[in-house]
Short mmCIF file of C-alpha atoms in Angstrom, two decimals:
data_model
loop_
_atom_site.label_atom_id
_atom_site.label_comp_id
_atom_site.label_asym_id
_atom_site.label_seq_id
_atom_site.Cartn_x
_atom_site.Cartn_y
_atom_site.Cartn_z
CA UNK A 1 -8.32 5.02 -28.45
CA UNK A 2 -12.04 6.90 -29.50
CA UNK A 3 -12.89 9.72 -27.39
CA UNK A 4 -14.47 9.32 -25.10
CA UNK A 5 -18.68 9.56 -25.74
CA UNK A 6 -22.00 8.18 -23.85
CA UNK A 7 -21.92 5.38 -25.55
CA UNK A 8 -18.27 4.39 -24.51
CA UNK A 9 -18.66 5.96 -21.43
CA UNK A 10 -21.30 3.11 -20.37
CA UNK A 11 -19.44 0.69 -22.19
CA UNK A 12 -16.95 1.53 -19.94
CA UNK A 13 -19.36 1.37 -17.29
CA UNK A 14 -20.62 -1.85 -17.94
CA UNK A 15 -17.03 -3.23 -17.90
CA UNK A 16 -15.91 -2.14 -14.30
CA UNK A 17 -19.09 -2.55 -13.04
CA UNK A 18 -19.15 -6.79 -14.54
CA UNK A 19 -15.59 -6.94 -13.18
CA UNK A 20 -15.84 -5.71 -9.32
CA UNK A 21 -19.18 -7.85 -9.53
CA UNK A 22 -16.24 -11.29 -10.99
CA UNK A 23 -13.96 -9.96 -8.04
CA UNK A 24 -16.43 -8.96 -5.02
CA UNK A 25 -18.16 -12.90 -5.75
CA UNK A 26 -15.01 -15.27 -5.50
CA UNK A 27 -13.90 -13.08 -2.44
CA UNK A 28 -17.10 -14.01 -1.10
CA UNK A 29 -16.75 -17.50 -1.74
CA UNK A 30 -12.83 -17.95 -0.36
CA UNK A 31 -13.72 -16.17 1.54
CA UNK A 32 -17.00 -16.62 3.02
CA UNK A 33 -17.82 -19.90 1.51
CA UNK A 34 -14.72 -21.57 1.59
CA UNK A 35 -14.94 -24.70 -0.57
CA UNK A 36 -13.12 -26.98 -0.82
CA UNK A 37 -10.35 -26.76 -3.41
CA UNK A 38 -11.24 -28.51 -6.55
CA UNK A 39 -14.97 -26.68 -6.45
CA UNK A 40 -13.82 -23.09 -5.66
CA UNK A 41 -11.30 -23.86 -8.64
CA UNK A 42 -14.46 -25.05 -11.16
CA UNK A 43 -15.80 -21.82 -9.35
CA UNK A 44 -13.36 -19.18 -10.27
CA UNK A 45 -13.55 -20.57 -14.20
CA UNK A 46 -17.60 -19.58 -13.98
CA UNK A 47 -17.14 -16.51 -12.43
CA UNK A 48 -13.94 -14.85 -14.66
CA UNK A 49 -14.36 -17.04 -18.04
CA UNK A 50 -17.99 -17.72 -18.21
CA UNK A 51 -20.07 -14.72 -17.26
CA UNK A 52 -16.48 -12.11 -19.19
CA UNK A 53 -18.20 -14.93 -21.84
CA UNK A 54 -21.87 -14.35 -21.21
CA UNK A 55 -21.62 -10.41 -20.41
CA UNK A 56 -19.58 -10.70 -24.06
CA UNK A 57 -22.63 -12.21 -25.86
CA UNK A 58 -25.02 -10.49 -24.53
CA UNK A 59 -23.84 -7.25 -25.32
CA UNK A 60 -22.25 -8.07 -28.62
CA UNK A 61 -18.76 -7.57 -27.72
CA UNK A 62 -16.06 -8.96 -28.70
CA UNK A 63 -13.41 -10.04 -26.18
CA UNK A 64 -10.75 -11.75 -28.07
CA UNK A 65 -9.92 -10.43 -31.36
CA UNK A 66 -5.86 -11.02 -31.71
CA UNK A 67 -6.18 -11.52 -28.20
CA UNK A 68 -4.64 -14.99 -28.25
CA UNK A 69 -2.50 -14.36 -32.03
CA UNK A 70 0.91 -15.71 -31.53
CA UNK A 71 3.86 -16.86 -33.89
CA UNK A 72 7.27 -18.99 -32.44
CA UNK A 73 9.80 -16.30 -32.99
CA UNK A 74 7.96 -13.96 -29.96
CA UNK A 75 6.76 -17.65 -28.32
CA UNK A 76 10.62 -18.20 -27.44
CA UNK A 77 11.42 -15.00 -26.74
CA UNK A 78 8.32 -15.17 -24.41
CA UNK A 79 10.09 -18.33 -22.63
CA UNK A 80 12.58 -16.96 -22.24
CA UNK A 81 11.75 -14.41 -20.17
CA UNK A 82 9.96 -16.09 -18.38
CA UNK A 83 12.94 -18.31 -17.21
CA UNK A 84 14.34 -15.00 -16.17
CA UNK A 85 11.66 -14.29 -13.82
CA UNK A 86 12.02 -17.35 -12.50
CA UNK A 87 15.29 -16.83 -11.45
CA UNK A 88 15.23 -13.41 -10.57
CA UNK A 89 11.84 -14.03 -8.12
CA UNK A 90 14.49 -17.36 -6.99
CA UNK A 91 16.98 -15.18 -6.26
CA UNK A 92 14.26 -12.35 -4.98
CA UNK A 93 14.49 -15.74 -2.21
CA UNK A 94 17.57 -16.65 -1.75
CA UNK A 95 18.03 -13.35 -0.36
CA UNK A 96 15.55 -12.49 1.87
CA UNK A 97 14.90 -16.08 3.14
CA UNK A 98 16.95 -15.15 6.81
CA UNK A 99 15.20 -11.41 6.14
CA UNK A 100 10.66 -13.37 6.20
CA UNK A 101 10.26 -16.54 7.65
CA UNK A 102 8.87 -18.20 4.33
CA UNK A 103 7.65 -21.32 6.72
CA UNK A 104 4.97 -19.95 8.73
CA UNK A 105 4.28 -18.47 5.48
CA UNK A 106 4.36 -21.06 4.02
CA UNK A 107 2.54 -22.93 6.90
CA UNK A 108 -0.10 -20.57 6.37
CA UNK A 109 -1.53 -20.32 2.89
CA UNK A 110 -1.26 -23.69 2.96
CA UNK A 111 -3.90 -23.94 6.35
CA UNK A 112 -5.76 -21.16 4.47
CA UNK A 113 -6.30 -22.86 1.28
CA UNK A 114 -5.76 -26.81 2.78
CA UNK A 115 -3.48 -27.87 1.22
CA UNK A 116 -1.01 -30.32 2.20
CA UNK A 117 1.44 -32.80 0.40
CA UNK A 118 -1.11 -35.15 -0.36
CA UNK A 119 -2.02 -32.85 -3.42
CA UNK A 120 -0.05 -29.54 -3.26
CA UNK A 121 1.35 -31.28 -7.14
CA UNK A 122 -3.08 -30.34 -8.44
CA UNK A 123 -2.81 -27.21 -6.47
CA UNK A 124 0.27 -25.97 -7.65
CA UNK A 125 -0.41 -27.11 -11.59
CA UNK A 126 -3.87 -25.51 -10.85
CA UNK A 127 -2.67 -22.34 -9.40
CA UNK A 128 0.09 -22.02 -12.71
CA UNK A 129 -1.45 -23.02 -15.85
CA UNK A 130 -5.13 -22.20 -14.83
CA UNK A 131 -5.73 -19.93 -12.53
CA UNK A 132 -3.02 -17.58 -14.32
CA UNK A 133 -4.86 -17.71 -17.81
CA UNK A 134 -7.88 -17.62 -15.87
CA UNK A 135 -6.35 -14.67 -14.37
CA UNK A 136 -5.02 -12.51 -16.90
CA UNK A 137 -8.49 -13.83 -19.33
CA UNK A 138 -9.63 -10.60 -17.13
CA UNK A 139 -8.03 -8.92 -15.75
CA UNK A 140 -5.47 -8.18 -18.82
CA UNK A 141 -8.03 -8.94 -21.36
CA UNK A 142 -11.59 -7.94 -20.20
CA UNK A 143 -10.21 -5.42 -17.07
CA UNK A 144 -6.99 -3.50 -19.81
CA UNK A 145 -7.17 -4.01 -23.71
CA UNK A 146 -11.10 -4.54 -23.72
CA UNK A 147 -11.50 -1.83 -20.72
CA UNK A 148 -9.25 0.37 -22.41
CA UNK A 149 -10.88 0.86 -25.90
CA UNK A 150 -14.11 2.64 -24.24
CA UNK A 151 -11.38 4.40 -21.27
CA UNK A 152 -8.71 6.96 -20.57
CA UNK A 153 -5.27 4.73 -20.62
CA UNK A 154 -4.33 5.90 -18.18
CA UNK A 155 -7.85 4.38 -16.21
CA UNK A 156 -7.86 0.90 -17.48
CA UNK A 157 -4.52 0.86 -16.76
CA UNK A 158 -4.78 1.57 -12.86
CA UNK A 159 -8.01 0.89 -12.60
CA UNK A 160 -6.89 -3.25 -13.47
CA UNK A 161 -3.93 -2.81 -11.79
CA UNK A 162 -4.82 -1.65 -8.29
CA UNK A 163 -8.03 -3.99 -8.63
CA UNK A 164 -5.60 -7.41 -9.20
CA UNK A 165 -3.41 -5.73 -6.18
CA UNK A 166 -7.80 -5.55 -4.26
CA UNK A 167 -8.45 -8.92 -5.24
CA UNK A 168 -4.95 -10.95 -4.57
CA UNK A 169 -5.42 -8.96 -1.34
CA UNK A 170 -8.51 -10.01 -0.18
CA UNK A 171 -7.54 -14.11 -0.85
CA UNK A 172 -4.97 -14.22 1.10
CA UNK A 173 -4.28 -10.25 3.49
CA UNK A 174 -5.08 -12.88 7.08
CA UNK A 175 -2.03 -14.77 6.36
CA UNK A 176 0.88 -12.04 6.03
CA UNK A 177 1.72 -9.90 8.72
CA UNK A 178 1.30 -6.11 8.32
CA UNK A 179 4.18 -5.50 6.37
CA UNK A 180 4.41 -8.24 3.89
CA UNK A 181 0.77 -7.46 3.22
CA UNK A 182 1.64 -4.05 2.63
CA UNK A 183 5.16 -4.95 0.12
CA UNK A 184 2.99 -7.58 -1.21
CA UNK A 185 -0.13 -5.23 -1.89
CA UNK A 186 2.42 -2.50 -3.35
CA UNK A 187 4.50 -5.69 -5.45
CA UNK A 188 0.99 -7.02 -6.48
CA UNK A 189 -0.28 -2.99 -8.05
CA UNK A 190 3.47 -3.04 -9.80
CA UNK A 191 2.96 -6.04 -11.02
CA UNK A 192 -0.31 -5.22 -12.58
CA UNK A 193 1.01 -2.28 -13.91
CA UNK A 194 3.99 -4.09 -15.95
CA UNK A 195 1.41 -6.79 -17.13
CA UNK A 196 -0.57 -4.50 -18.47
CA UNK A 197 1.93 -2.49 -19.90
CA UNK A 198 3.86 -5.99 -21.90
CA UNK A 199 0.53 -7.01 -22.97
CA UNK A 200 -0.69 -2.85 -24.00
CA UNK A 201 1.69 -3.13 -27.66
CA UNK A 202 0.79 -6.34 -28.87
CA UNK A 203 -3.00 -6.72 -27.66
CA UNK A 204 -2.17 -9.87 -26.66
CA UNK A 205 -2.53 -11.10 -23.05
CA UNK A 206 0.93 -14.32 -24.38
CA UNK A 207 2.13 -12.01 -22.96
CA UNK A 208 1.47 -11.06 -18.67
CA UNK A 209 0.63 -14.84 -18.96
CA UNK A 210 3.67 -16.22 -20.00
CA UNK A 211 5.04 -13.71 -16.69
CA UNK A 212 2.24 -14.78 -14.38
CA UNK A 213 2.89 -18.19 -14.81
CA UNK A 214 6.60 -18.29 -14.70
CA UNK A 215 5.71 -15.92 -11.48
CA UNK A 216 3.72 -19.11 -10.16
CA UNK A 217 6.03 -21.40 -10.46
CA UNK A 218 8.46 -19.67 -8.82
CA UNK A 219 5.95 -18.78 -5.88
CA UNK A 220 5.31 -22.84 -5.90
CA UNK A 221 8.92 -23.72 -5.86
CA UNK A 222 8.59 -21.37 -2.82
CA UNK A 223 5.81 -23.47 -1.26
CA UNK A 224 7.30 -26.20 -2.52
CA UNK A 225 10.35 -26.18 -0.32
CA UNK A 226 8.11 -25.34 2.88
CA UNK A 227 5.63 -27.95 3.08
#
């Protein structure tokens, strides 16, 4: 990365401000306005995808470059990695299901998100495919890959992972007991660092998106088991 010049610093601050605004808008919509799930999902597309693209156009930034380049061999490895992630989470669930009351947690999340058996499949598909992409686009492509062009790498790692965790805690905090909330916060921050790391060398978001997607598959499976 080039030196932290005044121009780079301004660009880094601009990206950081964009990210905070996007997260704040979405947190407000989800926790205060609380629109119906389809409306909330559409608004998240606007806030997490369209606003950064508008910013990129206005500031003449290139948010893509090689961010979506992928070959078949890498794709096969990513799918294997995703399957391992799914198996790991489900294994962790099997080992801890007698320790944590997942049923109560699912009931709280279902009530909070206004999800029931009839709407679950649609919500699960949206979360696993669309929502995971939106979050990787914002937190990895913009908050890490783009920010690291203008700020020190360690700053991009820390900022993107902390923002990723803080955003999710704002969304789900009321549904979690304190101990599980702290574990979730730590896990999300560490997960954000891992997502950053796997995207760092390639400069694409496919690595983190696949991991995120299959992690969501596992979470949706656990959710479904306790509906």
